[in-house]
PDB file of C-alpha atoms in Angstrom:
ATOM      1  CA  MET A  28      -1.606 -15.598  12.212  1.00 54.00           C
ATOM      2  CA  ILE A  29      -4.625 -16.687  10.165  1.00 65.00           C
ATOM      3  CA  GLU A  30      -4.099 -16.794   6.394  1.00 77.00           C
ATOM      4  CA  MET A  31      -6.140 -14.078   4.669  1.00 80.00           C
ATOM      5  CA  THR A  32      -7.628 -13.975   1.175  1.00 80.00           C
ATOM      6  CA  ASP A  33      -6.794 -11.137  -1.200  1.00 75.00           C
ATOM      7  CA  LYS A  34     -10.221  -9.621  -0.522  1.00 76.00           C
ATOM      8  CA  GLN A  35      -9.653  -9.751   3.234  1.00 82.00           C
ATOM      9  CA  ILE A  36      -6.216  -8.188   2.798  1.00 81.00           C
ATOM     10  CA  THR A  37      -7.727  -5.369   0.746  1.00 78.00           C
ATOM     11  CA  ASP A  38     -10.629  -4.901   3.163  1.00 81.00           C
ATOM     12  CA  GLU A  39      -8.262  -4.642   6.129  1.00 86.00           C
ATOM     13  CA  PHE A  40      -6.000  -2.226   4.266  1.00 85.00           C
ATOM     14  CA  LEU A  41      -8.993  -0.048   3.339  1.00 81.00           C
ATOM     15  CA  LYS A  42      -9.952   0.213   7.018  1.00 88.00           C
ATOM     16  CA  LEU A  43      -6.648   1.912   7.822  1.00 90.00           C
ATOM     17  CA  GLY A  44      -6.297   5.663   7.961  1.00 90.00           C
ATOM     18  CA  ASP A  45      -4.487   7.488   5.169  1.00 87.00           C
ATOM     19  CA  LYS A  46      -1.393   8.158   7.298  1.00 93.00           C
ATOM     20  CA  ASP A  47      -1.288   4.521   8.404  1.00 95.00           C
ATOM     21  CA  LYS A  48      -1.434   3.397   4.758  1.00 90.00           C
ATOM     22  CA  SER A  49       1.244   5.915   3.796  1.00 89.00           C
ATOM     23  CA  VAL A  50       3.636   4.622   6.448  1.00 94.00           C
ATOM     24  CA  ILE A  51       3.095   0.993   5.415  1.00 94.00           C
ATOM     25  CA  ILE A  52       3.611   1.772   1.725  1.00 90.00           C
ATOM     26  CA  TYR A  53       6.654   3.928   2.452  1.00 91.00           C
ATOM     27  CA  ILE A  54       8.363   1.273   4.583  1.00 94.00           C
ATOM     28  CA  TYR A  55       7.503  -1.385   1.985  1.00 92.00           C
ATOM     29  CA  GLU A  56       8.941   0.651  -0.880  1.00 88.00           C
ATOM     30  CA  LEU A  57      11.993   1.499   1.220  1.00 90.00           C
ATOM     31  CA  GLY A  58      12.562  -2.200   1.736  1.00 87.00           C
ATOM     32  CA  ASN A  59      12.332  -2.324   5.555  1.00 73.00           C
ATOM     33  CA  PRO A  60      13.277  -1.393   8.271  1.00 90.00           C
ATOM     34  CA  ALA A  61      13.159   2.383   8.908  1.00 93.00           C
ATOM     35  CA  LYS A  62      13.646   4.739  11.795  1.00 94.00           C
ATOM     36  CA  PRO A  63      10.592   6.803  12.793  1.00 94.00           C
ATOM     37  CA  GLY A  64      12.543  10.067  12.431  1.00 93.00           C
ATOM     38  CA  TYR A  65      13.472   9.164   8.864  1.00 94.00           C
ATOM     39  CA  ILE A  66       9.868   8.248   8.032  1.00 95.00           C
ATOM     40  CA  SER A  67       8.742  11.547   9.543  1.00 95.00           C
ATOM     41  CA  LYS A  68      11.123  13.562   7.364  1.00 95.00           C
ATOM     42  CA  GLN A  69      10.349  11.663   4.177  1.00 93.00           C
ATOM     43  CA  LEU A  70       6.566  11.816   4.596  1.00 93.00           C
ATOM     44  CA  LYS A  71       6.753  15.416   5.865  1.00 94.00           C
ATOM     45  CA  LEU A  72       4.714  14.582   8.960  1.00 95.00           C
ATOM     46  CA  PRO A  73       5.494  15.556  12.563  1.00 96.00           C
ATOM     47  CA  HIS A  74       7.492  12.985  14.512  1.00 94.00           C
ATOM     48  CA  SER A  75       4.666  12.778  17.077  1.00 95.00           C
ATOM     49  CA  THR A  76       2.209  11.881  14.289  1.00 96.00           C
ATOM     50  CA  ILE A  77       4.499   9.123  13.018  1.00 96.00           C
ATOM     51  CA  ASN A  78       4.882   7.763  16.554  1.00 95.00           C
ATOM     52  CA  SER A  79       1.074   7.678  16.913  1.00 96.00           C
ATOM     53  CA  VAL A  80       0.727   5.903  13.564  1.00 97.00           C
ATOM     54  CA  ILE A  81       3.395   3.375  14.506  1.00 96.00           C
ATOM     55  CA  LYS A  82       1.701   2.650  17.842  1.00 96.00           C
ATOM     56  CA  ARG A  83      -1.616   2.023  16.050  1.00 96.00           C
ATOM     57  CA  LEU A  84       0.110  -0.272  13.568  1.00 97.00           C
ATOM     58  CA  VAL A  85       1.849  -2.168  16.378  1.00 96.00           C
ATOM     59  CA  ASP A  86      -1.545  -2.667  18.064  1.00 96.00           C
ATOM     60  CA  LYS A  87      -2.892  -4.073  14.780  1.00 94.00           C
ATOM     61  CA  GLU A  88       0.176  -6.319  14.448  1.00 94.00           C
ATOM     62  CA  LEU A  89       1.185  -4.679  11.173  1.00 96.00           C
ATOM     63  CA  VAL A  90       4.601  -3.456  12.290  1.00 96.00           C
ATOM     64  CA  ASN A  91       7.248  -4.450  14.766  1.00 96.00           C
ATOM     65  CA  TRP A  92       8.853  -1.491  16.505  1.00 95.00           C
ATOM     66  CA  LYS A  93      12.064  -1.547  18.429  1.00 86.00           C
ATOM     67  CA  GLU A  94      11.869   1.851  20.113  1.00 81.00           C
ATOM     68  CA  TYR A  95      14.810   4.128  19.386  1.00 80.00           C
ATOM     69  CA  VAL A  96      15.923   1.722  16.690  1.00 86.00           C
ATOM     70  CA  HIS A  97      13.590   0.947  13.754  1.00 93.00           C
ATOM     71  CA  VAL A  98      10.169  -0.085  12.497  1.00 96.00           C
ATOM     72  CA  GLU A  99       9.627  -3.061  10.226  1.00 96.00           C
ATOM     73  CA  LEU A 100       6.554  -4.467   8.535  1.00 96.00           C
ATOM     74  CA  THR A 101       5.031  -7.770   9.556  1.00 94.00           C
ATOM     75  CA  PRO A 102       4.322 -10.352   6.834  1.00 92.00           C
ATOM     76  CA  LEU A 103       0.667  -9.234   6.734  1.00 92.00           C
ATOM     77  CA  ALA A 104       1.620  -5.583   6.213  1.00 93.00           C
ATOM     78  CA  ASN A 105       4.039  -6.656   3.477  1.00 91.00           C
ATOM     79  CA  LYS A 106       1.177  -8.474   1.741  1.00 89.00           C
ATOM     80  CA  MET A 107      -1.092  -5.449   2.148  1.00 89.00           C
ATOM     81  CA  ALA A 108       1.488  -3.153   0.593  1.00 89.00           C
ATOM     82  CA  ALA A 109       2.237  -5.531  -2.291  1.00 87.00           C
ATOM     83  CA  HIS A 110      -1.469  -5.959  -2.973  1.00 84.00           C
ATOM     84  CA  HIS A 111      -2.078  -2.208  -2.873  1.00 85.00           C
ATOM     85  CA  LEU A 112       0.793  -1.537  -5.255  1.00 86.00           C
ATOM     86  CA  LYS A 113      -0.500  -4.161  -7.690  1.00 85.00           C
ATOM     87  CA  HIS A 114      -3.831  -2.331  -7.647  1.00 86.00           C
ATOM     88  CA  HIS A 115      -2.000   0.909  -8.336  1.00 87.00           C
ATOM     89  CA  ILE A 116      -0.168  -0.573 -11.323  1.00 88.00           C
ATOM     90  CA  ILE A 117      -3.394  -1.882 -12.901  1.00 89.00           C
ATOM     91  CA  ILE A 118      -5.211   1.407 -12.311  1.00 91.00           C
ATOM     92  CA  HIS A 119      -2.272   3.366 -13.719  1.00 89.00           C
ATOM     93  CA  HIS A 120      -2.193   1.236 -16.886  1.00 88.00           C
ATOM     94  CA  TYR A 121      -5.967   1.413 -17.276  1.00 91.00           C
ATOM     95  CA  PHE A 122      -6.000   5.204 -16.958  1.00 92.00           C
ATOM     96  CA  GLU A 123      -3.066   5.591 -19.305  1.00 89.00           C
ATOM     97  CA  HIS A 124      -4.135   3.111 -22.001  1.00 87.00           C
ATOM     98  CA  GLU A 125      -7.915   3.181 -21.812  1.00 89.00           C
ATOM     99  CA  LEU A 126      -8.573   6.781 -20.749  1.00 92.00           C
ATOM    100  CA  ASP A 127      -5.565   8.321 -22.528  1.00 92.00           C
ATOM    101  CA  LEU A 128      -4.279  10.114 -19.446  1.00 92.00           C
ATOM    102  CA  SER A 129      -0.620  11.058 -19.437  1.00 92.00           C
ATOM    103  CA  SER A 130       1.606   8.659 -17.545  1.00 88.00           C
ATOM    104  CA  GLU A 131       2.137  11.291 -14.834  1.00 90.00           C
ATOM    105  CA  ASP A 132      -1.612  11.905 -14.406  1.00 92.00           C
ATOM    106  CA  ALA A 133      -2.371   8.171 -14.488  1.00 90.00           C
ATOM    107  CA  HIS A 134       0.254   7.612 -11.805  1.00 86.00           C
ATOM    108  CA  ALA A 135      -1.059  10.400  -9.557  1.00 86.00           C
ATOM    109  CA  GLU A 136      -4.707   9.381  -9.954  1.00 89.00           C
ATOM    110  CA  GLY A 137      -3.862   5.719  -9.480  1.00 88.00           C
ATOM    111  CA  LEU A 138      -2.140   6.494  -6.193  1.00 82.00           C
ATOM    112  CA  ARG A 139      -5.172   8.464  -5.011  1.00 83.00           C
ATOM    113  CA  ILE A 140      -7.674   5.695  -5.609  1.00 86.00           C
ATOM    114  CA  ALA A 141      -5.682   2.457  -5.279  1.00 83.00           C
ATOM    115  CA  GLY A 142      -6.390   2.395  -1.565  1.00 74.00           C
ATOM    116  CA  VAL A 143     -10.137   2.741  -1.911  1.00 78.00           C
ATOM    117  CA  ILE A 144     -11.041   0.565  -4.871  1.00 81.00           C
ATOM    118  CA  SER A 145     -12.138  -3.059  -4.650  1.00 80.00           C
ATOM    119  CA  CYS A 146     -10.382  -6.098  -6.094  1.00 81.00           C
ATOM    120  CA  ASN A 147     -13.422  -6.744  -8.319  1.00 85.00           C
ATOM    121  CA  THR A 148     -13.185  -3.291  -9.877  1.00 88.00           C
ATOM    122  CA  VAL A 149      -9.440  -3.658 -10.409  1.00 86.00           C
ATOM    123  CA  LEU A 150     -10.010  -7.047 -12.057  1.00 85.00           C
ATOM    124  CA  GLN A 151     -12.579  -5.454 -14.384  1.00 88.00           C
ATOM    125  CA  MET A 152     -10.085  -2.716 -15.260  1.00 88.00           C
ATOM    126  CA  GLU A 153      -7.388  -5.315 -15.894  1.00 86.00           C
ATOM    127  CA  SER A 154      -9.697  -7.229 -18.249  1.00 85.00           C
ATOM    128  CA  LYS A 155     -10.054  -4.119 -20.433  1.00 86.00           C
ATOM    129  CA  ILE A 156      -6.321  -3.672 -20.946  1.00 82.00           C
ATOM    130  CA  PRO A 157      -5.131  -5.544 -24.054  1.00 74.00           C
ATOM    131  CA  ASN A 158      -2.395  -8.115 -23.457  1.00 71.00           C
ATOM    132  CA  CYS A 159      -2.264  -7.362 -19.759  1.00 67.00           C
ATOM    133  CA  ASP A 160      -0.343  -9.917 -17.736  1.00 64.00           C
ATOM    134  CA  LEU A 161      -0.144  -7.955 -14.490  1.00 62.00           C
ATOM    135  CA  THR A 162      -2.285 -10.432 -12.532  1.00 56.00           C
ATOM    136  CA  PRO A 163      -3.785  -8.212  -9.842  1.00 51.00           C
ATOM    137  CA  CYS A 164      -5.117  -9.576  -6.596  1.00 52.00           C
ATOM    138  CA  THR A 165      -2.717 -12.491  -6.357  1.00 48.00           C
ATOM    139  CA  VAL A 166      -0.082 -11.686  -3.805  1.00 45.00           C
ATOM    140  CA  TYR A 167       2.972 -13.908  -3.523  1.00 38.00           C
ATOM    141  CA  LEU A 168       5.531 -13.075  -0.859  1.00 36.00           C
TER     142      LEU A 168
END
């Protein structure tokens, strides 16, 4: 696998469909691996939809799937999820501390836009937060 920059990781993540992103983030937060039926129940999506998502992610080499057993993220998908969640944290803090949104609203809004906002914008947001040491867009796994 070719090593990707943070920008390339973000760009590739942004190209994914919403359900594809949701599955990657869910498996990442769960801590790997997960059974498709469990993912289906937790994300409240039909099992057939989850199977379609998983097949797309296998084709893109973002998950490994042992049918009838479990799905696990590849190292690239792990980096994508970590990067996305760092974006979410920065956006959440920016909304909460700079725009005075409640923590709940900042969290919800941050989740909505973290997958569609560029690293440059997140870095600009981070620079506006006093004493921020969250270092976005540097993924170490």
